[in-house]
Coordinates of C-alpha atoms in Angstrom, one line a residue:
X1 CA -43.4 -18.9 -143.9
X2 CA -45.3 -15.9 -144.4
X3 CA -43.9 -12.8 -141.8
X4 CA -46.3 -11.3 -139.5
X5 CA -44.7 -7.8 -138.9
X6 CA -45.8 -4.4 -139.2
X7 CA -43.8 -1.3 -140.4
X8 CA -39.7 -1.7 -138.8
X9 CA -40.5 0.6 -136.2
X10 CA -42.4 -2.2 -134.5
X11 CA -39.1 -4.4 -133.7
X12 CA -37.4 -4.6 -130.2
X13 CA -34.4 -6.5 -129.1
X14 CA -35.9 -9.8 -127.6
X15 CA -33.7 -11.1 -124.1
X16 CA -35.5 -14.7 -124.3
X17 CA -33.8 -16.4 -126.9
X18 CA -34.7 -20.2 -125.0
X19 CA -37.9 -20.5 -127.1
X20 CA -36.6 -18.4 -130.2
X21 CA -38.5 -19.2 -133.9
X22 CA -41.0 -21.6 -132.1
X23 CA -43.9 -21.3 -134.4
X24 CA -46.0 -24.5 -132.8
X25 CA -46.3 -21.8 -128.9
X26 CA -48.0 -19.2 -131.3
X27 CA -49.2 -21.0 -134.3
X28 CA -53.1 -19.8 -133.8
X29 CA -52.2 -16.4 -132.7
X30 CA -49.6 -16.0 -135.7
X31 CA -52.2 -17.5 -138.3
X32 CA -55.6 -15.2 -137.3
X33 CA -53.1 -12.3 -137.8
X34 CA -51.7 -12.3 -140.9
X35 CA -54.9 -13.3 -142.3
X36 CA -55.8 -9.9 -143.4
X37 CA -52.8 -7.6 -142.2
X38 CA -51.7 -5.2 -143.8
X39 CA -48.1 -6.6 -144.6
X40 CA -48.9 -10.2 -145.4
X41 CA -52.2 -10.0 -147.1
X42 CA -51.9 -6.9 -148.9
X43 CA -48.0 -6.7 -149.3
X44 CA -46.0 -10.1 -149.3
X45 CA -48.6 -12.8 -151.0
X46 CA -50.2 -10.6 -153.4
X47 CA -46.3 -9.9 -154.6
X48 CA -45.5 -13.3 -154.7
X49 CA -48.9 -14.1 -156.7
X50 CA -48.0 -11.4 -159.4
X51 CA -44.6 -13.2 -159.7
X52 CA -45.7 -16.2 -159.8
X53 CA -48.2 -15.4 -162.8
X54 CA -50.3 -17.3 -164.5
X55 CA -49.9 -21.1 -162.1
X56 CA -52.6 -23.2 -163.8
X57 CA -51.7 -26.5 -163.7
X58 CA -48.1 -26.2 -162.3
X59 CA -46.9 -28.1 -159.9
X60 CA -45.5 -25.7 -156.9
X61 CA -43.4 -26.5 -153.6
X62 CA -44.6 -24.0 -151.4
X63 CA -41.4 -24.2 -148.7
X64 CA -42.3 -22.9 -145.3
X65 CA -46.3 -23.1 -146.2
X66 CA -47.1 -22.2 -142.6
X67 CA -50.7 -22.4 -142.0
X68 CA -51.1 -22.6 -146.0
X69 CA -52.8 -19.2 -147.4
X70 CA -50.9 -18.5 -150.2
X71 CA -50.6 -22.6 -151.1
X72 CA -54.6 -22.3 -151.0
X73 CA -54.3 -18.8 -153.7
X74 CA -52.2 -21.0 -155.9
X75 CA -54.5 -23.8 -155.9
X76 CA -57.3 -21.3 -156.1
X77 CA -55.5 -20.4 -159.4
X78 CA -55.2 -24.0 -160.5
X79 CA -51.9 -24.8 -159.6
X80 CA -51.2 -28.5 -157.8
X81 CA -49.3 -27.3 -154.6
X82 CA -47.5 -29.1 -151.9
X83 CA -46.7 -27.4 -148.8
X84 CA -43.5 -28.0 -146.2
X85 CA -42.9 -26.6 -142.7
X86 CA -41.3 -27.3 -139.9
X87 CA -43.9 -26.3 -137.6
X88 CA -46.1 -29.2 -136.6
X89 CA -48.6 -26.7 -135.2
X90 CA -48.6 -24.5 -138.9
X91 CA -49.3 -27.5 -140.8
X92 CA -52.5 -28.8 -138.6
X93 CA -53.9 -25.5 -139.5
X94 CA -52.5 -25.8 -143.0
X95 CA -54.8 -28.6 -143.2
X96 CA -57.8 -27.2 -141.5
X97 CA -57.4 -24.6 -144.5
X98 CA -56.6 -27.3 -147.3
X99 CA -58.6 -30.0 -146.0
X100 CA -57.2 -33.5 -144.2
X101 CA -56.0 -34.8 -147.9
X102 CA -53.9 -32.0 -148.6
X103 CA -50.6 -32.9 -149.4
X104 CA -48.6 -31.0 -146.5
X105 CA -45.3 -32.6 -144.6
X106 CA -43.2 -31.7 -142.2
X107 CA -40.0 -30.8 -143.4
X108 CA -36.9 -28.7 -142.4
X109 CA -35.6 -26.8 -145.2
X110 CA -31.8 -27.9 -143.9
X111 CA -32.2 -31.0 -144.5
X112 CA -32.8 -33.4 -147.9
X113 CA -36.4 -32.5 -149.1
X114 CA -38.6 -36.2 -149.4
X115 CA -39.2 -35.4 -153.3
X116 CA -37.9 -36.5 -156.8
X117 CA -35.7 -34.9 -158.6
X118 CA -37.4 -32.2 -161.1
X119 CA -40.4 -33.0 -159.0
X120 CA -41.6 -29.7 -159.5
X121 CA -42.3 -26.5 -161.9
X122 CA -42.2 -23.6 -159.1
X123 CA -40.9 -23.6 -155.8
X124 CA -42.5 -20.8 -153.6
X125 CA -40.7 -19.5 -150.5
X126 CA -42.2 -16.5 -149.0
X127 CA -39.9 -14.9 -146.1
X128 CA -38.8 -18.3 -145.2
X129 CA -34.8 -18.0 -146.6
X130 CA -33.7 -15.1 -144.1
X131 CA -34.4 -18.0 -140.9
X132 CA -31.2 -19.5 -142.8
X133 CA -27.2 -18.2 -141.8
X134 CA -26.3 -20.8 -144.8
X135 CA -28.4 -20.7 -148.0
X136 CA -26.2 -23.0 -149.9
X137 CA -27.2 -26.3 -148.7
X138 CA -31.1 -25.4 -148.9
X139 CA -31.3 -23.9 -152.3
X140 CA -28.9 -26.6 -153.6
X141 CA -32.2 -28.8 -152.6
X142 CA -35.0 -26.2 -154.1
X143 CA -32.9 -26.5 -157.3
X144 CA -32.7 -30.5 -157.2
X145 CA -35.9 -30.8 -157.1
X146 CA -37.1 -28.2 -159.7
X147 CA -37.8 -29.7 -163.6
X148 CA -34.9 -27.3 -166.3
X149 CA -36.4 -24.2 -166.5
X150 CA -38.3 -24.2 -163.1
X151 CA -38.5 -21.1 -161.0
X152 CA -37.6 -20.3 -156.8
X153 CA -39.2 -17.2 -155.8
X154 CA -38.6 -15.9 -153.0
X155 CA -39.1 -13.0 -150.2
X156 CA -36.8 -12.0 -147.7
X157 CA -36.5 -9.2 -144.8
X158 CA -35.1 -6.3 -147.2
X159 CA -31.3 -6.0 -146.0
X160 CA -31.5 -2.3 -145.5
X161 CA -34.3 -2.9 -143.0
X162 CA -32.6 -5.2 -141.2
X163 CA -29.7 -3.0 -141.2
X164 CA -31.2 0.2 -140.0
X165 CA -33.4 -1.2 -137.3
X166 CA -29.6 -2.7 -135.3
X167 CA -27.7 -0.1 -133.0
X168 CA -24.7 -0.3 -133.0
X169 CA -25.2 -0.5 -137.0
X170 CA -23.6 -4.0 -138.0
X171 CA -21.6 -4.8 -140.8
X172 CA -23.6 -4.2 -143.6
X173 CA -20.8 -6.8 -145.8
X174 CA -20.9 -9.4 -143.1
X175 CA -23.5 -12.0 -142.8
X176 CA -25.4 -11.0 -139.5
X177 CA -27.8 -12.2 -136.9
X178 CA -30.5 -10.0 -135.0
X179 CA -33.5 -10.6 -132.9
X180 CA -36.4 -9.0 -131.6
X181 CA -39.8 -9.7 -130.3
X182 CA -42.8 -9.9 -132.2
X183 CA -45.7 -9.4 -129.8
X184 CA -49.8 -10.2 -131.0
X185 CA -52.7 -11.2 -129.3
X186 CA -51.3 -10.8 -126.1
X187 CA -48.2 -12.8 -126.3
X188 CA -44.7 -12.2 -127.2
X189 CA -42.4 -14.4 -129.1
X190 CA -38.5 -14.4 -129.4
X191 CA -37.7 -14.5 -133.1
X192 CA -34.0 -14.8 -134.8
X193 CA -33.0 -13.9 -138.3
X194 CA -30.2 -13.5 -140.4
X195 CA -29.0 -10.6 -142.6
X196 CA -27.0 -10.8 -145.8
X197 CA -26.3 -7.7 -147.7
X198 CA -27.9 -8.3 -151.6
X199 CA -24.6 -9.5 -153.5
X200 CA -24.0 -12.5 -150.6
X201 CA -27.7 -13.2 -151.8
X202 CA -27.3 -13.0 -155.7
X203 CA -24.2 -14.7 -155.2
X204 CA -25.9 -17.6 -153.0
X205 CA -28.4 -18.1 -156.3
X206 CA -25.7 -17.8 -158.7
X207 CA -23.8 -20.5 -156.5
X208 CA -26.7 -22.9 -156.5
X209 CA -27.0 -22.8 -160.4
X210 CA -29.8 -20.7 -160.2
X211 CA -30.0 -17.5 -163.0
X212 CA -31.2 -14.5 -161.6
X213 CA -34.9 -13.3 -163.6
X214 CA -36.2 -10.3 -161.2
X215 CA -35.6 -8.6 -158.5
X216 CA -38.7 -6.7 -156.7
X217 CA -39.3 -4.1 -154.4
X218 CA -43.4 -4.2 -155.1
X219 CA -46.0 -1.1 -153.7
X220 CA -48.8 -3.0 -151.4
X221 CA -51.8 -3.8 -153.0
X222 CA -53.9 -0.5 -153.5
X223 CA -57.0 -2.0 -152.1
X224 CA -55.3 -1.2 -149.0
X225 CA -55.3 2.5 -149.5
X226 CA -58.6 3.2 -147.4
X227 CA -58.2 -0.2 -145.1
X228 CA -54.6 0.9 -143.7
X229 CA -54.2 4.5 -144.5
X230 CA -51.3 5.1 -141.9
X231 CA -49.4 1.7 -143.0
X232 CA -50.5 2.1 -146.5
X233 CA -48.3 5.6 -146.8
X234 CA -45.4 4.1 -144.8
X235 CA -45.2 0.9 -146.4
X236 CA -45.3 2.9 -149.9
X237 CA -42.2 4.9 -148.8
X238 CA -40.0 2.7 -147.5
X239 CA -38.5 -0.4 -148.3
X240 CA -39.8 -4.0 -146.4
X241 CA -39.1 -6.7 -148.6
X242 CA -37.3 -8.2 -151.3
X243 CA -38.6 -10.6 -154.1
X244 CA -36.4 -12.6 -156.2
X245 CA -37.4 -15.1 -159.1
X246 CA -34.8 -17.1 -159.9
X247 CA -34.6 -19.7 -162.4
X248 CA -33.0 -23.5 -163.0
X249 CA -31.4 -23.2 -166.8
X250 CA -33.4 -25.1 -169.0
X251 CA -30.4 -27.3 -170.2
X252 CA -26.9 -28.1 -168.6
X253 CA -25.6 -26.5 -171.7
X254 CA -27.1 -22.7 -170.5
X255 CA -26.3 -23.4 -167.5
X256 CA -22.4 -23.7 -168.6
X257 CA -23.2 -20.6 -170.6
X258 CA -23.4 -18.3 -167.6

């Protein structure tokens, strides 16, 4: 689901953990904002778009669509996109977006995903993984369902980010938990993620029988130069997120070959 944050100074410790992650209490609030932020429209989906390339006629999973705007920039692009949440209140707005036919369900990434195997060309999962303590049983799922030779890509928090902005400093080896507040339009929201330094993430790929392709740590979108010159120069300096494309070996016989 596409992170509404600003720069890591914006974090604090959240002490309400009853409601933590619940996307359907803020769903409206969380959409109109990272419409045209900085960090979401002019950092994290215009990476993911670049990585994704050229999408015409590809048929892409979008996992953790929210309220659907980069599933409606693939399809803008001519790709045939399904979208997945498990926010009830995302996905009405995904629809509102997409339109009443759009082919959205409700779905939590830890559990079997309703879809064929090699359903798909491209899965899509933009900050969505780092919700997860356990990868393994998820991406085993992303990769069932991708065709040989598909592609995952994926954004996560940046584990240096989510290192620094902890006191005491955790283990940066250990698989870690932290949560803050996120606070918009006059509400604020317990939120609860989980940090794994960059091998535990490579190696939870490499586990799933994924091969490693890229691995990104993009500049925003210059356009937003003069809209966000403040965020724009901070954003440019330090790290955010990460971007991974990972791919499902074309044959059973490369995939022995790694």
């Amino acid at each position: 689901m596409d992170r509404l944050t600003d720069v890591p100074e914006r974090l604090a410790r959240s002490a309400d953990l009853a409601r933590v992650n619940d996307y359907d209490s803020f769903a409206e609030a969380y959409s109109a904002e990272n419409e045209h932020n900085l960090v979401n429209a002019y950092y994290a989906r215009p990476a993911m778009l670049d990585l994704a390339g050229d999408v015409a006629g590809r048929r892409i999973l979008d996992a953790g669509c929210g309220s659907g705007p980069l599933s409606a920039a693939l399809r803008d692009r001519g790709a045939v996109v399904t979208g997945i949440d498990t926010s009830a209140g995302m996905l009405a707005l995904a629809k509102r977006r997409l339109g009443d036919d759009a082919d959205v369900h409700q779905v939590d990434l830890r559990d079997h995903l309703p879809f064929d195997d090699g359903a798909f060309d491209d899965v899509v999962s933009s900050l969505v993984l780092h919700y997860l303590e356990d990868w393994g049983p998820t991406l085993a799922e992303l990769r069932r369902v991708l065709r040989p030779g598909g592609r995952l890509i994926a954004s996560v928090d940046h584990p240096i980010v989510a290192y620094t902005i902890q006191e005491p400093r955790p283990d940066y080896f250990a698989t870690t938990s932290y949560t803050f507040d996120w606070s918009f339009g006059g509400q604020t929201v317990p939120m609860k993620f989980w940090r794994k330094p960059l091998h535990a993430m490579i190696d939870a790929f490499t586990s799933a029988d994924f091969r490693l392709s890229t691995i990104s740590e993009p500049q925003p979108d210059p356009a937003a130069r003069e809209l966000f010159p403040d965020g724009f120069h901070d954003l440019s300096a330090k790290p955010c997120f990460l971007f991974f494309v990972v791919e499902v070996p074309p044959s059973a016989t490369d995939s022995d070959d790694q």
